[in-house]
Coordinates of C-alpha atoms and ligand atoms in Angstrom, one line a residue:
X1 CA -1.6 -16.2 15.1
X2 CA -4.8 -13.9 14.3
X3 CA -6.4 -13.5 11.3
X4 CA -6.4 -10.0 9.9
X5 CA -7.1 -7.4 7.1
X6 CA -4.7 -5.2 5.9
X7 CA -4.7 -2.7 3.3
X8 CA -2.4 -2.4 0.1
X9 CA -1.9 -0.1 -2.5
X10 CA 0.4 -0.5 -5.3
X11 CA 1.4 2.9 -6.4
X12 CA 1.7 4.9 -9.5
X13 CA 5.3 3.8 -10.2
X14 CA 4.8 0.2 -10.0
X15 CA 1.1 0.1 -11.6
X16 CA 3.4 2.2 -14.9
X17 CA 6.2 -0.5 -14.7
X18 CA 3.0 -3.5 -15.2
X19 CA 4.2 -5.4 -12.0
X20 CA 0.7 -5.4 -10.7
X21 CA 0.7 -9.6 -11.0
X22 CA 4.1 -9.9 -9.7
X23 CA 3.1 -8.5 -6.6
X24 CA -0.5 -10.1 -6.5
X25 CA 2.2 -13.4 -6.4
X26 CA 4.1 -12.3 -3.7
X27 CA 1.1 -11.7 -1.5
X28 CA -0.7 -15.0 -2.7
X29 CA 2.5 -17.0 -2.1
X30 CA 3.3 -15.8 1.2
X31 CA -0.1 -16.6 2.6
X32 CA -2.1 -13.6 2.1
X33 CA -5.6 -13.3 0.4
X34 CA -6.9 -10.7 -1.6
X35 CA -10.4 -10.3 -0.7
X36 CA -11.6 -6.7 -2.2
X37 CA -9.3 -4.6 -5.3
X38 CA -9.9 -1.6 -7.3
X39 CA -8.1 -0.1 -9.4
X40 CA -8.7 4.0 -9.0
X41 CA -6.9 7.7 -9.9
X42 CA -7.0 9.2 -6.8
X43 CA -8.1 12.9 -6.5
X44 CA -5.6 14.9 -4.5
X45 CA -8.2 15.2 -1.9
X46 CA -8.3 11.6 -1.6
X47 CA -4.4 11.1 -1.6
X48 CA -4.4 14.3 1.0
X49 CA -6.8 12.0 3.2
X50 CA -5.0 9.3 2.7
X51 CA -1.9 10.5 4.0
X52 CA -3.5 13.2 6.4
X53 CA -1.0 11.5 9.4
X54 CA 1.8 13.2 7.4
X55 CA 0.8 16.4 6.3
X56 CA 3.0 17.9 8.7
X57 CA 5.9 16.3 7.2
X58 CA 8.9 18.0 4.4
X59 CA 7.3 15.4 1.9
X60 CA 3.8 15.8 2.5
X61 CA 3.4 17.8 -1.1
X62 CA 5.9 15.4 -3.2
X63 CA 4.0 12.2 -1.8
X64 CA 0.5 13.6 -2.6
X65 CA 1.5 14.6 -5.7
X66 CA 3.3 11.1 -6.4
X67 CA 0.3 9.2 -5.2
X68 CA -2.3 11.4 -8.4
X69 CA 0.5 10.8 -11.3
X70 CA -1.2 8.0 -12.1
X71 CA -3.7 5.1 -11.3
X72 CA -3.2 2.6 -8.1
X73 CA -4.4 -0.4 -7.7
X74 CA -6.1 -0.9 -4.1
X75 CA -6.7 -4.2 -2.0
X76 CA -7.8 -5.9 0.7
X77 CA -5.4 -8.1 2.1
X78 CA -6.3 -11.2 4.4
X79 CA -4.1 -13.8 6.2
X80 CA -2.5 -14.8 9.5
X81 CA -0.5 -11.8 10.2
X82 CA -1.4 -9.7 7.5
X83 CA -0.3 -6.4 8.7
X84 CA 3.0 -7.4 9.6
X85 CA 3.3 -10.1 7.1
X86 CA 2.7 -7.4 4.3
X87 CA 5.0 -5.1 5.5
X88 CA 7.6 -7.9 5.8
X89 CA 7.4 -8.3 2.5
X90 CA 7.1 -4.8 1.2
X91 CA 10.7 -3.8 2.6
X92 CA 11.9 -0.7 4.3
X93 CA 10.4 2.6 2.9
X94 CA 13.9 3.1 1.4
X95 CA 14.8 0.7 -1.1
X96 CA 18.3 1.1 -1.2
X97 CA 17.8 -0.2 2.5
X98 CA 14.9 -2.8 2.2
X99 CA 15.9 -6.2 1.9
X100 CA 16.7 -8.4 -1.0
X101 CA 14.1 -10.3 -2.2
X102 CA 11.1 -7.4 -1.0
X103 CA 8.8 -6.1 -3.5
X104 CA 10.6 -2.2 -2.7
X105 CA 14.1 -3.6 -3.2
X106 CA 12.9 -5.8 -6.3
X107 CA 10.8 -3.0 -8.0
X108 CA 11.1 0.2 -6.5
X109 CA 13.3 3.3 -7.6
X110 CA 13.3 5.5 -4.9
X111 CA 11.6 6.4 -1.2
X112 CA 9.5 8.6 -2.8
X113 CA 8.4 6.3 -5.6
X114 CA 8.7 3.0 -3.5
X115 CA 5.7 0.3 -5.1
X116 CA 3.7 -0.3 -2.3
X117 CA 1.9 1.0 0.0
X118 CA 0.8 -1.3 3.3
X119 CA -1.0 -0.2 7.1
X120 CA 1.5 -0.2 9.8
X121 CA -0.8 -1.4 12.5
X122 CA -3.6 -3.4 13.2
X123 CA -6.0 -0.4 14.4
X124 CA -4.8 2.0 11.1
X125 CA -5.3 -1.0 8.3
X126 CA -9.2 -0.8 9.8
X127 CA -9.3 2.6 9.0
X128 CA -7.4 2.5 5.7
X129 CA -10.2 -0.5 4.9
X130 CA -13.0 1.4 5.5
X131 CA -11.4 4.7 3.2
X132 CA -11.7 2.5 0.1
X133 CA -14.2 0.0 0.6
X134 CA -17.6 -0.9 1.8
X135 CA -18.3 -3.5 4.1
X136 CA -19.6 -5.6 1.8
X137 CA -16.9 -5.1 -0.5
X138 CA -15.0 -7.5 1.7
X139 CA -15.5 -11.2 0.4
X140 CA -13.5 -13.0 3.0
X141 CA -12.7 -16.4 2.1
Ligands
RTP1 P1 3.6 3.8 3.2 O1 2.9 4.6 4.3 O2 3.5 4.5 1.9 O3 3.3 2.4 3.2 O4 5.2 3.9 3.5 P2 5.9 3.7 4.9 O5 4.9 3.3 6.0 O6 7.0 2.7 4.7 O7 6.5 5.1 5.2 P3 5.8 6.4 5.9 O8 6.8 6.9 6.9 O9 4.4 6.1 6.3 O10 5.9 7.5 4.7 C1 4.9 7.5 3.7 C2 5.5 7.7 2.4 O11 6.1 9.0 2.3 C3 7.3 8.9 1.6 N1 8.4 9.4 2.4 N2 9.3 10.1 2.0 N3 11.6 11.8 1.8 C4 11.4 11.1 3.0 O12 12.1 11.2 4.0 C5 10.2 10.3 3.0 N4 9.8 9.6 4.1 C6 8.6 9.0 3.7 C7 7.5 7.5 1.1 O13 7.1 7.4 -0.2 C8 6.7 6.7 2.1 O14 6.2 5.5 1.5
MG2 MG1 3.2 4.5 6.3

């Protein structure tokens, strides 16, 4: 299995509830590095950015406005399998369907307010990288 980068964010809901740690520990247990973080209150420009793919979407507004209610703490994750490993353990976007033992069905309320953020492919976690962090940010390890 490759090597690869993901990116991560936990979201307003979970940064309020003080789980940050408990989720750094799922991602360190399960193989995956954290090799850049901040910690950041997006501007609704930057959430809109963000989630540009969706802006189409019913949601679009609720999400954007979800993702600026609060701080989120951003990383950089790195492992065998990241992108898939950290969706694996994020859970489905629903809690009420992710699976037991997932950082949505263990802290997450709802699909709007679901924890976690993580890139769903290989070529988008790139791009997700590069919207938070420099190059040189990156202190792979
Ligand atoms: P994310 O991008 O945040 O990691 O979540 P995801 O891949 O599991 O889900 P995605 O389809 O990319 O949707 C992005 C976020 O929009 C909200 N959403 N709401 N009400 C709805 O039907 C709905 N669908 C998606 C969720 O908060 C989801 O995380
Ligand atoms: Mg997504």
């Amino acid at each position: 299995m490759a090597i690869e980068r993901t990116l991560s964010i936990i979201k307003p809901d979970a940064v309020a509830k003080n789980v940050i740690g408990k989720i750094y520990d799922r991602f360190e247990s399960n193989g995956l590095k954290v090799i850049a973080a901040r910690m950041k209150q997006l501007t609704r420009a930057e959430a809109e950015g963000f989630y540009a793919v969706h802006k189409e979407r019913p949601f679009f507004n609720d999400l954007v406005n979800f993702m600026i209610s609060g701080p989120v703490m951003v990383q950089a994750l790195e492992g065998e399998n990241a992108v898939l490993k950290n969706r694996e353990l994020m859970g489905a976007t629903d809690p009420k369907k992710a699976d037991a033992g997932t950082i949505r069905a263990d802290f997450a309320d709802s699909i709007d307010a679901n924890a976690v953020h993580g890139s769903d492919s290989l070529e988008n976690a790139a791009i997700e990288i590069a919207y938070f962090f420099e190059a040189a940010d990156l202190c792979s390890r």
